[in-house]
JSON list of C-alpha atoms in Angstrom, two decimals:
[
{"chain": "I", "resi": 762, "resn": "MET", "atom": "CA", "xyz": [5.34, -11.53, 14.90]},
{"chain": "I", "resi": 763, "resn": "GLN", "atom": "CA", "xyz": [5.60, -13.24, 11.54]},
{"chain": "I", "resi": 764, "resn": "ASP", "atom": "CA", "xyz": [7.51, -16.46, 11.12]},
{"chain": "I", "resi": 765, "resn": "ILE", "atom": "CA", "xyz": [9.94, -16.50, 8.23]},
{"chain": "I", "resi": 766, "resn": "VAL", "atom": "CA", "xyz": [10.40, -19.84, 6.51]},
{"chain": "I", "resi": 767, "resn": "TYR", "atom": "CA", "xyz": [13.42, -20.41, 4.32]},
{"chain": "I", "resi": 768, "resn": "LYS", "atom": "CA", "xyz": [13.35, -23.05, 1.60]},
{"chain": "I", "resi": 769, "resn": "LEU", "atom": "CA", "xyz": [16.71, -24.69, 1.24]},
{"chain": "I", "resi": 770, "resn": "LYS", "atom": "CA", "xyz": [18.58, -25.46, -1.96]},
{"chain": "I", "resi": 771, "resn": "TRP", "atom": "CA", "xyz": [21.75, -27.49, -2.18]},
{"chain": "I", "resi": 772, "resn": "ASP", "atom": "CA", "xyz": [24.73, -25.97, -3.94]},
{"chain": "I", "resi": 773, "resn": "CYS", "atom": "CA", "xyz": [27.34, -27.91, -5.90]},
{"chain": "I", "resi": 774, "resn": "GLU", "atom": "CA", "xyz": [29.43, -28.71, -2.80]},
{"chain": "I", "resi": 775, "resn": "GLY", "atom": "CA", "xyz": [26.42, -30.15, -0.96]},
{"chain": "I", "resi": 776, "resn": "ASP", "atom": "CA", "xyz": [26.03, -27.18, 1.39]},
{"chain": "I", "resi": 777, "resn": "ALA", "atom": "CA", "xyz": [22.53, -26.00, 2.19]},
{"chain": "I", "resi": 778, "resn": "LYS", "atom": "CA", "xyz": [21.72, -22.42, 1.21]},
{"chain": "I", "resi": 779, "resn": "SER", "atom": "CA", "xyz": [18.52, -20.51, 1.72]},
{"chain": "I", "resi": 780, "resn": "GLU", "atom": "CA", "xyz": [16.51, -20.04, -1.49]},
{"chain": "I", "resi": 781, "resn": "ASP", "atom": "CA", "xyz": [16.79, -16.29, -1.00]},
{"chain": "I", "resi": 782, "resn": "THR", "atom": "CA", "xyz": [20.60, -16.48, -0.95]},
{"chain": "I", "resi": 783, "resn": "ALA", "atom": "CA", "xyz": [20.69, -18.93, -3.86]},
{"chain": "I", "resi": 784, "resn": "ASN", "atom": "CA", "xyz": [18.42, -16.67, -5.94]},
{"chain": "I", "resi": 785, "resn": "LYS", "atom": "CA", "xyz": [20.58, -13.61, -5.26]},
{"chain": "I", "resi": 786, "resn": "GLU", "atom": "CA", "xyz": [23.71, -15.49, -6.29]},
{"chain": "I", "resi": 787, "resn": "ALA", "atom": "CA", "xyz": [22.05, -16.72, -9.49]},
{"chain": "I", "resi": 788, "resn": "GLY", "atom": "CA", "xyz": [20.68, -13.24, -10.22]},
{"chain": "I", "resi": 789, "resn": "GLU", "atom": "CA", "xyz": [17.08, -14.50, -10.06]},
{"chain": "I", "resi": 790, "resn": "GLU", "atom": "CA", "xyz": [14.11, -12.56, -8.73]},
{"chain": "I", "resi": 791, "resn": "LYS", "atom": "CA", "xyz": [11.84, -14.08, -6.10]},
{"chain": "I", "resi": 792, "resn": "PRO", "atom": "CA", "xyz": [8.84, -15.85, -7.63]},
{"chain": "I", "resi": 793, "resn": "GLU", "atom": "CA", "xyz": [5.75, -13.66, -7.65]},
{"chain": "I", "resi": 794, "resn": "GLU", "atom": "CA", "xyz": [3.86, -16.12, -5.46]},
{"chain": "I", "resi": 795, "resn": "ASP", "atom": "CA", "xyz": [6.25, -15.34, -2.58]},
{"chain": "I", "resi": 796, "resn": "ASN", "atom": "CA", "xyz": [5.29, -11.64, -2.80]},
{"chain": "I", "resi": 797, "resn": "ASP", "atom": "CA", "xyz": [1.53, -12.30, -2.86]},
{"chain": "I", "resi": 798, "resn": "TYR", "atom": "CA", "xyz": [0.81, -10.99, 0.69]},
{"chain": "I", "resi": 799, "resn": "HIS", "atom": "CA", "xyz": [-2.49, -12.95, 0.69]},
{"chain": "I", "resi": 800, "resn": "ARG", "atom": "CA", "xyz": [-3.90, -10.99, -2.26]},
{"chain": "I", "resi": 801, "resn": "SER", "atom": "CA", "xyz": [-5.06, -14.22, -3.88]},
{"chain": "I", "resi": 802, "resn": "ASP", "atom": "CA", "xyz": [-7.00, -15.21, -0.74]},
{"chain": "I", "resi": 803, "resn": "GLU", "atom": "CA", "xyz": [-10.72, -14.65, -0.51]},
{"chain": "I", "resi": 804, "resn": "GLN", "atom": "CA", "xyz": [-11.19, -10.98, 0.47]},
{"chain": "I", "resi": 805, "resn": "VAL", "atom": "CA", "xyz": [-13.53, -9.30, 2.97]},
{"chain": "I", "resi": 806, "resn": "SER", "atom": "CA", "xyz": [-14.61, -5.64, 2.83]},
{"chain": "I", "resi": 807, "resn": "ILE", "atom": "CA", "xyz": [-14.89, -4.09, 6.28]},
{"chain": "I", "resi": 808, "resn": "CYS", "atom": "CA", "xyz": [-16.14, -0.81, 7.69]},
{"chain": "I", "resi": 809, "resn": "LEU", "atom": "CA", "xyz": [-14.47, -0.04, 11.04]},
{"chain": "I", "resi": 810, "resn": "GLU", "atom": "CA", "xyz": [-16.38, 2.49, 13.13]},
{"chain": "I", "resi": 811, "resn": "CYS", "atom": "CA", "xyz": [-15.60, 3.86, 16.56]},
{"chain": "I", "resi": 812, "resn": "ASN", "atom": "CA", "xyz": [-18.24, 3.08, 19.19]},
{"chain": "I", "resi": 813, "resn": "SER", "atom": "CA", "xyz": [-16.90, 5.38, 21.93]},
{"chain": "I", "resi": 814, "resn": "SER", "atom": "CA", "xyz": [-16.26, 9.05, 22.58]},
{"chain": "I", "resi": 815, "resn": "LYS", "atom": "CA", "xyz": [-12.97, 8.09, 24.31]},
{"chain": "I", "resi": 816, "resn": "LEU", "atom": "CA", "xyz": [-11.34, 7.05, 21.03]},
{"chain": "I", "resi": 817, "resn": "ARG", "atom": "CA", "xyz": [-11.11, 8.89, 17.74]},
{"chain": "I", "resi": 818, "resn": "GLY", "atom": "CA", "xyz": [-12.25, 7.44, 14.46]},
{"chain": "I", "resi": 819, "resn": "LEU", "atom": "CA", "xyz": [-9.90, 6.18, 11.78]},
{"chain": "I", "resi": 820, "resn": "LYS", "atom": "CA", "xyz": [-9.10, 8.44, 8.84]},
{"chain": "I", "resi": 821, "resn": "ARG", "atom": "CA", "xyz": [-9.90, 5.57, 6.51]},
{"chain": "I", "resi": 822, "resn": "LYS", "atom": "CA", "xyz": [-12.57, 3.36, 8.01]},
{"chain": "I", "resi": 823, "resn": "TRP", "atom": "CA", "xyz": [-13.01, 1.16, 4.91]},
{"chain": "I", "resi": 824, "resn": "ILE", "atom": "CA", "xyz": [-10.51, -1.66, 4.48]},
{"chain": "I", "resi": 825, "resn": "ARG", "atom": "CA", "xyz": [-10.27, -4.83, 2.42]},
{"chain": "I", "resi": 826, "resn": "CYS", "atom": "CA", "xyz": [-8.23, -7.74, 3.63]},
{"chain": "I", "resi": 827, "resn": "SER", "atom": "CA", "xyz": [-7.85, -11.50, 3.54]},
{"chain": "I", "resi": 828, "resn": "ALA", "atom": "CA", "xyz": [-10.73, -13.53, 4.95]},
{"chain": "I", "resi": 829, "resn": "GLN", "atom": "CA", "xyz": [-8.05, -15.49, 6.85]},
{"chain": "I", "resi": 830, "resn": "ALA", "atom": "CA", "xyz": [-7.08, -12.42, 8.90]},
{"chain": "I", "resi": 831, "resn": "THR", "atom": "CA", "xyz": [-8.18, -12.59, 12.53]},
{"chain": "I", "resi": 832, "resn": "VAL", "atom": "CA", "xyz": [-9.83, -10.17, 14.93]},
{"chain": "I", "resi": 833, "resn": "LEU", "atom": "CA", "xyz": [-6.41, -9.91, 16.62]},
{"chain": "I", "resi": 834, "resn": "HIS", "atom": "CA", "xyz": [-4.94, -8.61, 13.34]},
{"chain": "I", "resi": 835, "resn": "LEU", "atom": "CA", "xyz": [-7.66, -5.94, 13.26]},
{"chain": "I", "resi": 836, "resn": "LYS", "atom": "CA", "xyz": [-6.97, -4.97, 16.89]},
{"chain": "I", "resi": 837, "resn": "LYS", "atom": "CA", "xyz": [-3.28, -4.54, 16.12]},
{"chain": "I", "resi": 838, "resn": "PHE", "atom": "CA", "xyz": [-4.09, -2.53, 12.98]},
{"chain": "I", "resi": 839, "resn": "ILE", "atom": "CA", "xyz": [-6.45, -0.18, 14.83]},
{"chain": "I", "resi": 840, "resn": "ALA", "atom": "CA", "xyz": [-4.06, 0.23, 17.78]},
{"chain": "I", "resi": 841, "resn": "LYS", "atom": "CA", "xyz": [-1.24, 1.14, 15.42]},
{"chain": "I", "resi": 842, "resn": "LYS", "atom": "CA", "xyz": [-3.35, 3.65, 13.49]},
{"chain": "I", "resi": 843, "resn": "LEU", "atom": "CA", "xyz": [-4.60, 5.31, 16.70]},
{"chain": "I", "resi": 844, "resn": "ASN", "atom": "CA", "xyz": [-1.17, 5.25, 18.41]},
{"chain": "I", "resi": 845, "resn": "LEU", "atom": "CA", "xyz": [-2.47, 3.20, 21.34]},
{"chain": "I", "resi": 846, "resn": "THR", "atom": "CA", "xyz": [0.04, 1.71, 23.75]},
{"chain": "I", "resi": 847, "resn": "SER", "atom": "CA", "xyz": [-1.51, -1.76, 23.52]},
{"chain": "I", "resi": 848, "resn": "PHE", "atom": "CA", "xyz": [-3.92, -3.55, 21.25]},
{"chain": "I", "resi": 849, "resn": "ASN", "atom": "CA", "xyz": [-5.24, -5.37, 24.33]},
{"chain": "I", "resi": 850, "resn": "GLU", "atom": "CA", "xyz": [-7.07, -2.15, 25.25]},
{"chain": "I", "resi": 851, "resn": "LEU", "atom": "CA", "xyz": [-9.60, -2.70, 22.44]},
{"chain": "I", "resi": 852, "resn": "ASP", "atom": "CA", "xyz": [-12.81, -4.66, 21.94]},
{"chain": "I", "resi": 853, "resn": "ILE", "atom": "CA", "xyz": [-14.12, -5.32, 18.44]},
{"chain": "I", "resi": 854, "resn": "LEU", "atom": "CA", "xyz": [-17.83, -5.92, 18.08]},
{"chain": "I", "resi": 855, "resn": "CYS", "atom": "CA", "xyz": [-20.17, -7.19, 15.40]},
{"chain": "I", "resi": 856, "resn": "ASN", "atom": "CA", "xyz": [-23.90, -6.73, 15.99]},
{"chain": "I", "resi": 857, "resn": "GLU", "atom": "CA", "xyz": [-23.03, -5.48, 19.50]},
{"chain": "I", "resi": 858, "resn": "GLU", "atom": "CA", "xyz": [-21.33, -8.77, 20.35]},
{"chain": "I", "resi": 859, "resn": "ILE", "atom": "CA", "xyz": [-17.65, -8.86, 21.34]},
{"chain": "I", "resi": 860, "resn": "LEU", "atom": "CA", "xyz": [-15.61, -10.97, 18.93]},
{"chain": "I", "resi": 861, "resn": "GLY", "atom": "CA", "xyz": [-12.98, -13.44, 20.07]},
{"chain": "I", "resi": 862, "resn": "LYS", "atom": "CA", "xyz": [-9.42, -12.55, 19.11]},
{"chain": "I", "resi": 863, "resn": "ASP", "atom": "CA", "xyz": [-8.86, -15.84, 17.26]},
{"chain": "I", "resi": 864, "resn": "HIS", "atom": "CA", "xyz": [-11.95, -15.61, 15.04]},
{"chain": "I", "resi": 865, "resn": "THR", "atom": "CA", "xyz": [-11.12, -15.27, 11.35]},
{"chain": "I", "resi": 866, "resn": "LEU", "atom": "CA", "xyz": [-13.01, -12.66, 9.37]},
{"chain": "I", "resi": 867, "resn": "LYS", "atom": "CA", "xyz": [-14.48, -15.49, 7.27]},
{"chain": "I", "resi": 868, "resn": "PHE", "atom": "CA", "xyz": [-15.90, -17.03, 10.46]},
{"chain": "I", "resi": 869, "resn": "VAL", "atom": "CA", "xyz": [-17.34, -13.66, 11.51]},
{"chain": "I", "resi": 870, "resn": "VAL", "atom": "CA", "xyz": [-18.99, -13.16, 8.11]},
{"chain": "I", "resi": 871, "resn": "VAL", "atom": "CA", "xyz": [-20.47, -16.67, 8.08]},
{"chain": "I", "resi": 872, "resn": "THR", "atom": "CA", "xyz": [-21.72, -16.64, 11.68]},
{"chain": "I", "resi": 873, "resn": "ARG", "atom": "CA", "xyz": [-22.55, -12.99, 12.45]},
{"chain": "I", "resi": 874, "resn": "TRP", "atom": "CA", "xyz": [-23.13, -11.33, 9.05]},
{"chain": "I", "resi": 875, "resn": "ARG", "atom": "CA", "xyz": [-24.72, -14.23, 7.21]},
{"chain": "I", "resi": 876, "resn": "PHE", "atom": "CA", "xyz": [-27.52, -12.64, 5.13]},
{"chain": "I", "resi": 877, "resn": "LYS", "atom": "CA", "xyz": [-26.37, -9.03, 5.20]},
{"chain": "I", "resi": 878, "resn": "LYS", "atom": "CA", "xyz": [-24.72, -7.17, 2.34]},
{"chain": "I", "resi": 879, "resn": "SER", "atom": "CA", "xyz": [-21.07, -6.26, 2.19]},
{"chain": "I", "resi": 880, "resn": "PRO", "atom": "CA", "xyz": [-19.22, -4.51, 3.80]},
{"chain": "I", "resi": 881, "resn": "LEU", "atom": "CA", "xyz": [-18.95, -6.20, 7.17]},
{"chain": "I", "resi": 882, "resn": "LEU", "atom": "CA", "xyz": [-19.66, -3.51, 9.78]},
{"chain": "I", "resi": 883, "resn": "LEU", "atom": "CA", "xyz": [-17.46, -3.77, 12.87]},
{"chain": "I", "resi": 884, "resn": "HIS", "atom": "CA", "xyz": [-17.23, -1.39, 15.81]},
{"chain": "I", "resi": 885, "resn": "TYR", "atom": "CA", "xyz": [-14.30, -0.87, 18.13]},
{"chain": "I", "resi": 886, "resn": "ARG", "atom": "CA", "xyz": [-14.17, 0.61, 21.61]},
{"chain": "I", "resi": 887, "resn": "PRO", "atom": "CA", "xyz": [-11.92, 0.63, 24.68]},
{"chain": "I", "resi": 888, "resn": "LYS", "atom": "CA", "xyz": [-11.94, -2.73, 26.45]},
{"chain": "I", "resi": 889, "resn": "MET", "atom": "CA", "xyz": [-14.57, -2.98, 29.16]},
{"chain": "I", "resi": 890, "resn": "ASP", "atom": "CA", "xyz": [-13.78, -5.06, 32.21]},
{"chain": "I", "resi": 891, "resn": "LEU", "atom": "CA", "xyz": [-16.81, -7.10, 33.14]},
{"chain": "I", "resi": 892, "resn": "LEU", "atom": "CA", "xyz": [-17.26, -7.99, 36.80]}
]
C-alpha cells in the first residue's frame, strides 16, 4: 500500500547500505523529518457523516488530515472503522455529488467547498450502481 524508499549510504568498503541500517550501526536516530507523517502539510478539517440507514455512523466523525490525502484514503479509513469487507462498497459525497477516488481533499475544498466555512462536510453511503 505504501512504497518504502531507502536512501543509500556507502560504507568504508564501498558497499551500499540503507540509511536505516547505517543509522542503527552508528547509533543515530532517524531525522525528525522522516517521522513527519504529513503533519507539516496543509491540513483539512472534515466532518464525516453517514447518509444511509444501512451503515452506522463513526464514533468520531471529526477528523483532520493532510490536504494531499485523497477520497480513496477516506474510503479506506471509513471501511476500516466500520469493519466493511471492501472500501469499494462506499461512495463519498460533497454537496450531494459523488467524489472521484483520485480527488485530493485540497481539490475538493477548492472546487466544491469554495466559500463555505471549515470543516468540510462529507457524507458517505453504500455504493449505488447506476443503470
